[in-house]
Amino acid sequence: MRALLSVSDKTGIVDFAKQLVDLGFEIISTGGTKRILQENGIDAIDISEITKFPECFGGRVKTLNPYVHGGILYRSGIDDEEAEKLGITRIDLVAVNLYPFKETIERTDDFDEIIENIDIGGPTMVRSAAKNFKDVLIVTDPEDYDTVVNALKEKKDTYEFRRDLMIKAYEHTAAYDSMIANYMNERFNGGFGNKRFIVGNRVFNTRYGENPHQRGALYEFEDFYKVLNIIKGEPSFNNLTDINGAVKIAVSLGEGAISIIKHANPCGAAKKDDLVTTWQKALECDPISAYGGVVAVNGVVTKELAEEINKIFVEVLIAGTITDEAVKVFEKKKRIKLFDLRKPKLEIPGDVWDFKHIEGGFVFQDADVVTEDEVAEAKCVTKVCVEDKKDLEMAWKIAALTKSNCVVFVKDSQMVAIGMGMTSRVDATRCAVEKAKSLGLDITGSSLASEAFFPFRDSVDYAAEVGVKAIIQPGGSIRDDEVIEAADEAGIAMYFTGKRHFLH
């Protein structure tokens, strides 16, 4: 039996090779892989002895040879006679992983070096071995080495086992080629080429999708969700989408912030001097909706904070860290789910691209972000301005992460009212105010953010009635002059950012 080992990621390759030798395999290898094997006392045949041709063009050509691919591709019981006639000997196992293209583009912008780190022979061998998986074991993941060795030792390298390795191999080459194509389009076509590839690694299956009759799973682009520490409970499909919304708001507001999400919509947010007070103020905005909601704490959940949160039922709590003492507080709550990142605060990957499924395809775009200077450099367009924009900034960031049409009222670093997902902006404003009134919240002196411009002055007039002191919006309406006039009449400060943040 012969095994061809040619890997860029050398993790575990020496031990794998030793165990293959013990199982009776003859090792064929290339370049750096051969060198590390020989340094560790493992005999390895150089690939040029198989190809009967030296490596050439700086290593660009070494395995693209019929003695290699014939050895991988010939079918037992079908091609034996032809293989013998041609002097081709079977290769029974191929262990290959590919040139570090991702690491290269992260390290350098030198296009010549990037080109040289596009693997050609590796993907070709992987695809050949995967095509002939009935006769050849194809191994592309170092984490599978022990599994493969055990299967060989126990004679369990079944058709199904080989088939699963084949699928993984094609996933490996597909992801690799997708990464290269995406990179080239990002470099030369602004990211919008004729094709766009979205590749994710499955982290786990969810019990079901949005509803019990749908299947679901979590996939990740890199390895962000591997740091998700599942302390208690199983995250569902809906939990994950709500966690995403809650964490994005909490992170955008900064360390020490807390956000509450219910059915993908924010129903509470605050950032005070301590987390207990922050929780209390976040909850005030809509304690009814917060029941059974998702809470994101951008910091550490202590026993004291846990006892406060535990006074109501929340379905999910995610934080930078949830202490052991805090976990014990929730022990008797069977339905609560607890997750943290084992870090002092929450983090997000900060994806630069965004996409949304539509029937028959998807729409793709740059990710929307609120830049740090949007509020700081917003233009005051009214006679009255404010010195402290802290509440305006908080309202603006929440509005950018809330379903349009939306308005957000913030007072003293606490969200006190919100209207979202409405078909008119004045309806969003009225709903927000009425909800705040019903809860006895005083919104006099609050700051108001609208993620898009006010098409009419009616929302501003209504905001004036309830005592709003400042408004931030993109501007850009044909009736901007009327809207500004309404603000001036009411003595409201109004700022234009020049940037819209629709979220549909």
Coordinates of C-alpha atoms in Angstrom, one line a residue:
M1 CA 0.0 0.0 0.0
R2 CA 1.2 3.5 -0.8
A3 CA 0.2 6.8 0.8
L4 CA 0.9 10.2 -0.8
L5 CA 1.4 13.0 1.8
S6 CA 1.8 16.6 0.7
V7 CA 0.5 19.1 3.2
S8 CA 0.8 22.8 3.8
D9 CA -0.5 22.5 7.3
K10 CA 2.0 20.1 8.9
T11 CA -0.1 19.7 12.1
G12 CA 0.0 16.0 13.1
I13 CA 1.6 14.8 9.9
V14 CA 4.6 13.2 11.5
D15 CA 2.5 11.0 13.9
F16 CA 0.1 10.2 11.1
A17 CA 2.9 9.1 8.8
K18 CA 4.4 6.9 11.6
Q19 CA 1.1 5.2 12.1
L20 CA 0.6 4.6 8.4
V21 CA 4.1 3.1 8.2
D22 CA 3.2 0.8 11.1
L23 CA 0.1 -0.3 9.1
G24 CA 2.4 -1.2 6.2
F25 CA 2.1 1.9 4.0
E26 CA 5.0 3.1 1.9
I27 CA 5.2 6.9 2.0
I28 CA 5.5 9.2 -1.0
S29 CA 6.0 12.9 -0.3
T30 CA 7.0 16.3 -1.6
G31 CA 9.1 19.3 -0.7
G32 CA 8.6 20.5 2.9
T33 CA 6.4 17.6 3.9
K34 CA 9.1 15.1 2.8
R35 CA 11.8 17.1 4.7
I36 CA 9.9 17.1 8.0
L37 CA 9.2 13.4 7.7
Q38 CA 12.8 12.6 7.1
E39 CA 13.9 14.8 9.9
N40 CA 11.7 12.7 12.2
G41 CA 13.2 9.4 10.9
I42 CA 10.4 8.5 8.5
D43 CA 11.5 7.1 5.1
A44 CA 9.7 8.9 2.3
I45 CA 10.0 8.4 -1.5
D46 CA 10.5 11.7 -3.3
I47 CA 7.7 12.4 -5.7
S48 CA 10.2 12.8 -8.6
E49 CA 11.0 9.1 -8.3
I50 CA 7.3 8.4 -9.0
T51 CA 6.9 10.9 -11.8
K52 CA 10.3 10.1 -13.3
F53 CA 10.5 13.9 -13.9
P54 CA 12.1 16.6 -11.7
E55 CA 10.1 19.4 -10.0
C56 CA 10.3 22.4 -12.3
F57 CA 9.4 26.1 -12.6
G58 CA 10.1 26.8 -9.0
G59 CA 7.9 24.0 -7.7
R60 CA 4.9 25.0 -9.8
V61 CA 5.0 21.6 -11.5
K62 CA 5.7 18.4 -9.4
T63 CA 2.6 16.3 -9.0
L64 CA 0.8 17.0 -12.4
N65 CA 1.9 13.7 -13.8
P66 CA 0.1 10.5 -15.1
Y67 CA 2.1 8.3 -12.7
V68 CA 0.6 10.3 -9.9
H69 CA -2.9 10.8 -11.1
G70 CA -3.0 7.4 -12.8
G71 CA -2.0 5.9 -9.4
I72 CA -4.8 7.8 -7.8
L73 CA -7.5 7.4 -10.4
Y74 CA -7.3 3.9 -11.7
R75 CA -10.2 1.7 -10.7
S76 CA -9.7 -1.7 -9.2
G77 CA -11.0 -4.6 -11.3
I78 CA -11.5 -2.2 -14.3
D79 CA -8.2 -0.5 -15.1
D80 CA -5.8 -3.1 -13.6
E81 CA -4.5 -4.5 -16.9
E82 CA -4.0 -1.0 -18.5
A83 CA -2.3 0.2 -15.3
E84 CA 0.1 -2.7 -15.4
K85 CA 0.8 -2.1 -19.1
L86 CA 1.6 1.6 -18.4
G87 CA 3.7 0.9 -15.3
I88 CA 1.3 2.7 -13.0
T89 CA 1.1 1.6 -9.4
R90 CA -1.8 2.3 -7.1
I91 CA -1.8 5.1 -4.5
D92 CA -4.2 4.0 -1.8
L93 CA -4.3 7.1 0.4
V94 CA -3.9 10.8 -0.3
A95 CA -3.4 13.3 2.5
V96 CA -3.3 16.8 1.1
N97 CA -4.2 20.3 2.3
L98 CA -3.6 23.4 0.3
Y99 CA -1.3 26.3 0.0
P100 CA -2.1 29.0 2.7
F101 CA -3.9 31.4 0.4
K102 CA -5.9 32.9 3.2
E103 CA -2.9 33.5 5.4
T104 CA -1.0 35.0 2.5
I105 CA -3.7 37.6 1.6
E106 CA -3.9 38.5 5.3
R107 CA -0.1 39.0 5.5
T108 CA 0.7 40.8 2.3
D109 CA -0.7 42.8 -0.6
D110 CA 2.2 41.6 -3.0
F111 CA 0.2 40.2 -5.9
D112 CA 3.1 38.1 -7.2
E113 CA 3.5 36.4 -3.8
I114 CA -0.3 35.9 -3.6
I115 CA -0.4 34.3 -7.1
E116 CA 2.4 31.9 -6.1
N117 CA 0.3 30.8 -3.1
I118 CA -2.5 29.6 -5.3
D119 CA -2.3 25.8 -5.2
I120 CA -2.7 23.8 -8.4
G121 CA -1.4 20.4 -7.9
G122 CA -3.0 20.0 -4.4
P123 CA -6.6 20.6 -5.5
T124 CA -6.0 18.4 -8.5
M125 CA -4.9 15.5 -6.4
V126 CA -7.7 16.0 -3.9
R127 CA -10.3 16.0 -6.7
S128 CA -8.7 12.9 -8.3
A129 CA -8.7 11.0 -5.0
A130 CA -12.2 12.1 -4.2
K131 CA -13.5 11.0 -7.6
N132 CA -12.0 7.5 -7.0
F133 CA -13.0 7.4 -3.3
K134 CA -14.0 3.7 -3.6
D135 CA -10.4 2.8 -4.0
V136 CA -8.6 5.8 -2.4
L137 CA -8.9 7.4 1.0
I138 CA -8.7 11.1 0.7
V139 CA -7.7 13.0 3.9
T140 CA -7.8 16.9 3.8
D141 CA -8.3 17.7 7.5
P142 CA -5.5 17.0 10.1
E143 CA -8.3 16.4 12.7
D144 CA -9.3 13.3 10.7
Y145 CA -5.9 11.6 10.9
D146 CA -6.7 9.6 14.1
T147 CA -10.1 8.7 12.7
V148 CA -8.6 7.3 9.5
V149 CA -5.9 5.4 11.3
N150 CA -8.4 3.8 13.6
A151 CA -10.7 2.9 10.7
L152 CA -7.8 1.2 8.9
K153 CA -6.7 -0.7 12.1
E154 CA -10.2 -1.9 12.7
K155 CA -11.1 -2.6 9.1
K156 CA -13.9 0.0 9.2
D157 CA -12.8 2.0 6.2
T158 CA -16.2 1.2 4.6
Y159 CA -17.8 2.7 1.5
E160 CA -19.8 5.1 3.7
F161 CA -16.6 6.1 5.6
R162 CA -14.8 6.8 2.3
R163 CA -17.8 8.6 0.9
D164 CA -17.9 11.0 3.9
L165 CA -14.2 11.8 3.3
M166 CA -14.9 12.4 -0.3
I167 CA -17.6 14.9 0.5
K168 CA -15.3 16.7 2.9
A169 CA -12.6 16.8 0.2
Y170 CA -14.9 18.5 -2.4
E171 CA -16.0 20.9 0.3
H172 CA -12.3 21.7 0.9
T173 CA -11.5 22.4 -2.7
A174 CA -14.8 24.3 -3.3
A175 CA -14.1 26.6 -0.3
Y176 CA -10.5 27.1 -1.5
D177 CA -11.5 28.1 -5.0
S178 CA -14.4 30.2 -3.7
M179 CA -11.9 32.1 -1.5
I180 CA -9.6 32.8 -4.4
A181 CA -12.5 33.9 -6.7
N182 CA -13.9 36.2 -4.0
Y183 CA -10.5 37.7 -3.3
M184 CA -9.9 38.4 -7.0
N185 CA -13.3 40.1 -7.4
E186 CA -12.7 42.1 -4.3
R187 CA -9.3 43.2 -5.6
F188 CA -10.3 44.0 -9.1
N189 CA -14.1 44.3 -9.2
G190 CA -14.9 46.0 -5.9
G191 CA -16.3 42.7 -4.6
F192 CA -19.1 42.5 -7.2
G193 CA -17.9 40.0 -9.8
N194 CA -20.2 37.9 -12.0
K195 CA -20.3 35.3 -9.2
R196 CA -20.2 35.6 -5.4
F197 CA -19.5 32.6 -3.2
I198 CA -20.8 32.4 0.3
V199 CA -19.1 29.6 2.3
G200 CA -19.7 28.7 5.9
N201 CA -18.6 25.9 8.2
R202 CA -21.3 24.1 10.1
V203 CA -21.0 24.7 13.9
F204 CA -24.1 22.8 15.0
N205 CA -27.6 21.9 14.0
T206 CA -30.5 23.7 15.7
R207 CA -33.5 21.6 16.9
Y208 CA -35.4 23.2 14.0
G209 CA -35.6 26.4 12.0
E210 CA -37.9 29.4 12.7
N211 CA -40.7 26.9 13.0
P212 CA -40.8 23.2 14.1
H213 CA -41.4 21.9 10.5
Q214 CA -38.2 23.6 9.2
R215 CA -34.7 22.3 9.6
G216 CA -31.9 24.6 10.8
A217 CA -28.2 24.9 11.5
L218 CA -25.6 27.5 12.4
Y219 CA -22.8 28.1 9.9
E220 CA -19.8 30.4 10.5
F221 CA -17.5 32.2 8.0
E222 CA -14.4 32.0 10.2
D223 CA -14.2 30.6 13.7
F224 CA -16.1 33.2 15.7
Y225 CA -18.8 30.9 17.0
K226 CA -16.3 28.4 18.3
V227 CA -15.7 30.8 21.2
L228 CA -19.4 30.7 22.1
N229 CA -19.5 29.1 25.5
I230 CA -22.8 27.2 25.9
I231 CA -23.2 27.3 29.7
K232 CA -26.9 26.3 29.9
G233 CA -29.5 25.4 27.2
E234 CA -29.4 24.8 23.5
P235 CA -29.5 27.8 21.2
S236 CA -32.3 27.6 18.7
F237 CA -32.5 29.2 15.2
N238 CA -34.6 32.1 16.5
N239 CA -32.3 32.5 19.5
L240 CA -29.3 32.9 17.3
T241 CA -30.9 35.6 15.1
D242 CA -32.0 37.5 18.2
I243 CA -28.6 37.1 19.9
N244 CA -27.1 38.6 16.8
G245 CA -29.3 41.6 17.0
A246 CA -28.9 42.0 20.8
V247 CA -25.1 41.7 20.7
K248 CA -24.7 44.1 17.8
I249 CA -26.6 46.8 19.7
A250 CA -24.7 46.2 22.9
V251 CA -21.4 46.3 21.2
S252 CA -22.3 49.4 19.2
L253 CA -23.1 51.2 22.4
G254 CA -19.8 50.2 24.1
E255 CA -18.6 48.3 27.1
G256 CA -21.1 48.5 30.0
A257 CA -24.2 48.6 27.7
I258 CA -27.1 46.2 27.9
S259 CA -29.7 45.6 25.2
I260 CA -32.9 43.6 25.2
I261 CA -34.4 42.0 22.1
K262 CA -37.8 40.4 21.5
H263 CA -38.6 38.9 18.1
A264 CA -35.7 40.6 16.5
N265 CA -36.7 44.0 17.7
P266 CA -35.0 46.1 20.5
C267 CA -37.3 46.7 23.5
G268 CA -34.7 48.0 25.9
A269 CA -31.2 49.5 26.0
A270 CA -29.1 51.5 28.4
K271 CA -25.6 52.4 29.4
K272 CA -25.2 53.7 33.0
D273 CA -22.4 53.9 35.5
D274 CA -22.9 50.3 36.7
L275 CA -24.4 47.2 35.1
V276 CA -27.2 46.7 37.7
T277 CA -28.5 50.2 37.1
T278 CA -28.0 49.8 33.4
W279 CA -30.2 46.6 33.5
Q280 CA -32.9 48.4 35.5
K281 CA -33.0 51.3 33.1
A282 CA -32.9 49.0 30.0
L283 CA -35.9 47.1 31.4
E284 CA -37.9 50.2 32.1
C285 CA -38.4 50.9 28.4
D286 CA -40.7 47.9 27.8
P287 CA -40.8 45.3 30.7
I288 CA -43.7 43.5 29.1
S289 CA -41.9 42.8 25.9
A290 CA -38.7 42.0 27.7
Y291 CA -40.4 39.0 29.3
G292 CA -39.0 35.9 27.4
G293 CA -36.6 38.1 25.5
V294 CA -32.9 38.0 24.7
V295 CA -30.5 40.0 26.9
A296 CA -27.0 41.0 25.8
V297 CA -24.7 42.3 28.5
N298 CA -21.5 44.0 27.2
G299 CA -19.5 43.1 30.3
V300 CA -19.4 40.6 33.2
V301 CA -22.6 39.2 34.7
T302 CA -22.0 39.1 38.5
K303 CA -24.2 37.4 41.1
E304 CA -25.7 40.8 41.9
L305 CA -26.7 41.5 38.3
A306 CA -27.9 38.0 37.9
E307 CA -30.3 38.4 40.8
E308 CA -31.7 41.5 39.3
I309 CA -32.2 39.9 35.9
N310 CA -33.6 36.8 37.5
K311 CA -36.6 38.8 38.8
I312 CA -38.2 38.3 35.4
F313 CA -38.1 35.5 32.9
V314 CA -35.6 36.0 30.1
E315 CA -35.1 33.2 27.5
V316 CA -31.5 34.0 26.6
L317 CA -28.7 35.8 28.4
I318 CA -25.4 36.4 26.6
A319 CA -22.5 38.3 28.0
G320 CA -18.7 38.7 27.8
T321 CA -18.6 36.5 30.9
I322 CA -21.2 35.0 33.2
T323 CA -19.5 34.2 36.5
D324 CA -19.9 30.8 38.2
E325 CA -21.8 32.6 41.1
A326 CA -24.1 34.2 38.6
V327 CA -24.8 30.8 36.9
K328 CA -25.9 29.4 40.2
V329 CA -28.5 32.2 40.5
F330 CA -30.2 30.8 37.4
E331 CA -30.0 27.1 38.3
K332 CA -33.7 26.8 39.2
K333 CA -34.8 28.5 35.9
K334 CA -35.2 25.5 33.6
R335 CA -35.9 27.4 30.5
I336 CA -33.2 30.1 30.6
K337 CA -30.3 29.7 28.2
L338 CA -26.9 31.1 29.2
F339 CA -24.0 31.8 26.8
D340 CA -20.8 33.8 27.1
L341 CA -17.5 34.4 25.2
R342 CA -15.2 33.9 28.2
K343 CA -14.1 37.5 27.7
P344 CA -14.5 40.7 29.7
K345 CA -16.8 42.1 27.1
L346 CA -18.8 41.1 24.0
E347 CA -17.3 41.1 20.6
I348 CA -18.6 40.7 17.0
P349 CA -16.7 39.6 13.9
G350 CA -17.5 42.9 12.1
D351 CA -18.3 41.4 8.7
V352 CA -17.7 43.7 5.8
W353 CA -20.3 42.1 3.5
D354 CA -24.0 41.5 4.0
F355 CA -26.6 39.5 2.1
K356 CA -30.2 38.6 2.2
H357 CA -32.0 35.6 0.6
I358 CA -34.8 36.4 -1.8
E359 CA -36.8 33.8 -3.8
G360 CA -34.5 32.5 -6.5
G361 CA -31.3 34.1 -5.3
F362 CA -29.9 36.7 -2.9
V363 CA -29.1 40.4 -2.8
F364 CA -25.6 41.3 -1.7
Q365 CA -24.1 44.5 -0.4
D366 CA -21.5 46.2 1.8
A367 CA -22.3 45.8 5.5
D368 CA -23.9 48.8 7.0
V369 CA -22.0 50.4 9.9
V370 CA -22.3 53.6 11.8
T371 CA -18.9 55.2 11.6
E372 CA -17.5 56.9 14.7
D373 CA -17.7 60.4 13.2
E374 CA -21.3 60.3 12.0
V375 CA -22.8 62.0 15.0
A376 CA -19.7 64.0 15.9
E377 CA -19.6 65.6 12.5
A378 CA -23.4 65.8 12.0
K379 CA -24.5 69.3 10.9
C380 CA -26.7 71.3 13.2
V381 CA -29.3 72.8 10.8
T382 CA -31.5 74.7 13.4
K383 CA -31.1 77.9 15.4
V384 CA -30.7 75.8 18.6
C385 CA -27.9 73.2 19.0
V386 CA -26.8 71.0 21.9
E387 CA -23.4 70.7 23.5
D388 CA -23.7 67.0 24.6
K389 CA -24.5 64.6 21.8
K390 CA -24.3 61.4 23.9
D391 CA -28.0 60.7 23.8
L392 CA -28.2 61.5 20.1
E393 CA -25.3 59.1 19.4
M394 CA -27.0 56.3 21.3
A395 CA -30.3 56.8 19.6
W396 CA -28.7 57.0 16.2
K397 CA -26.8 53.7 16.7
I398 CA -29.9 51.9 17.9
A399 CA -31.9 53.3 15.0
A400 CA -29.4 52.0 12.5
L401 CA -29.8 48.5 13.9
T402 CA -33.6 48.6 14.0
K403 CA -36.2 47.6 11.4
S404 CA -37.3 50.6 9.2
N405 CA -39.3 52.7 9.5
C406 CA -38.1 53.4 13.0
V407 CA -37.6 56.2 15.6
V408 CA -35.7 55.9 18.8
F409 CA -36.0 58.1 21.9
V410 CA -33.1 58.2 24.4
K411 CA -32.8 60.2 27.6
D412 CA -29.9 60.2 30.0
S413 CA -28.3 57.2 28.2
Q414 CA -31.4 55.1 28.4
M415 CA -33.8 54.2 25.6
V416 CA -37.2 55.4 26.7
A417 CA -39.3 54.8 23.6
I418 CA -39.0 53.1 20.3
G419 CA -41.2 52.6 17.2
M420 CA -40.1 50.2 14.5
G421 CA -41.1 48.3 11.4
M422 CA -43.9 50.8 10.6
T423 CA -45.1 51.8 7.2
S424 CA -45.0 55.5 8.1
R425 CA -42.6 57.4 10.2
V426 CA -45.3 59.4 12.0
D427 CA -47.0 56.1 13.0
A428 CA -43.6 54.9 14.4
T429 CA -43.3 58.1 16.4
R430 CA -46.9 57.9 17.7
C431 CA -46.5 54.2 18.6
A432 CA -43.3 54.9 20.5
V433 CA -44.8 57.8 22.4
E434 CA -48.0 56.0 23.3
K435 CA -46.0 53.0 24.6
A436 CA -43.9 55.3 26.7
K437 CA -46.9 57.0 28.1
S438 CA -48.6 53.7 29.0
L439 CA -45.5 52.7 31.0
G440 CA -45.3 56.1 32.8
L441 CA -42.0 57.0 31.2
D442 CA -41.1 60.7 31.0
I443 CA -39.7 61.4 27.5
T444 CA -39.5 65.2 28.1
G445 CA -36.0 66.3 27.2
S446 CA -35.2 63.2 25.2
S447 CA -33.2 62.9 22.0
L448 CA -34.8 61.4 19.0
A449 CA -33.2 59.5 16.1
S450 CA -34.7 58.6 12.8
E451 CA -32.8 56.2 10.5
A452 CA -34.1 58.0 7.4
F453 CA -35.3 61.5 6.7
F454 CA -38.7 62.9 7.8
P455 CA -40.8 63.3 4.6
F456 CA -43.1 65.7 6.4
R457 CA -43.0 67.9 9.4
D458 CA -45.8 65.9 11.2
S459 CA -43.4 63.7 13.1
V460 CA -41.4 66.7 14.3
D461 CA -44.6 68.5 15.4
Y462 CA -45.6 65.4 17.4
A463 CA -42.1 65.1 18.9
A464 CA -42.4 68.7 20.0
E465 CA -45.6 68.0 21.8
V466 CA -44.0 65.4 24.0
G467 CA -40.9 67.6 24.8
V468 CA -38.2 66.2 22.6
K469 CA -35.1 68.5 22.8
A470 CA -33.0 67.2 19.9
I471 CA -33.4 65.2 16.7
I472 CA -30.9 63.5 14.5
Q473 CA -31.7 62.3 11.0
P474 CA -30.0 61.9 7.6
G475 CA -31.7 64.8 5.9
G476 CA -32.2 64.9 2.2
S477 CA -36.0 65.3 1.9
I478 CA -37.5 67.7 -0.6
R479 CA -39.3 69.1 2.4
D480 CA -36.2 69.5 4.6
D481 CA -36.9 73.3 4.9
E482 CA -40.4 72.6 6.3
V483 CA -39.0 70.0 8.8
I484 CA -36.2 72.4 9.9
E485 CA -38.8 75.2 10.3
A486 CA -40.9 72.9 12.5
A487 CA -37.9 72.2 14.7
D488 CA -37.1 75.9 14.9
E489 CA -40.7 76.8 15.9
A490 CA -40.5 74.2 18.7
G491 CA -37.0 75.1 19.8
I492 CA -35.7 71.7 19.0
A493 CA -32.1 71.2 17.9
M494 CA -31.9 69.2 14.7
Y495 CA -28.8 67.5 13.2
F496 CA -28.3 66.1 9.7
T497 CA -25.8 63.2 9.3
G498 CA -26.1 62.9 5.5
K499 CA -26.2 59.1 5.8
R500 CA -29.3 56.9 5.8
H501 CA -29.5 53.6 7.7
F502 CA -32.4 51.6 6.3
L503 CA -32.8 48.1 7.7
H504 CA -35.3 46.0 5.8

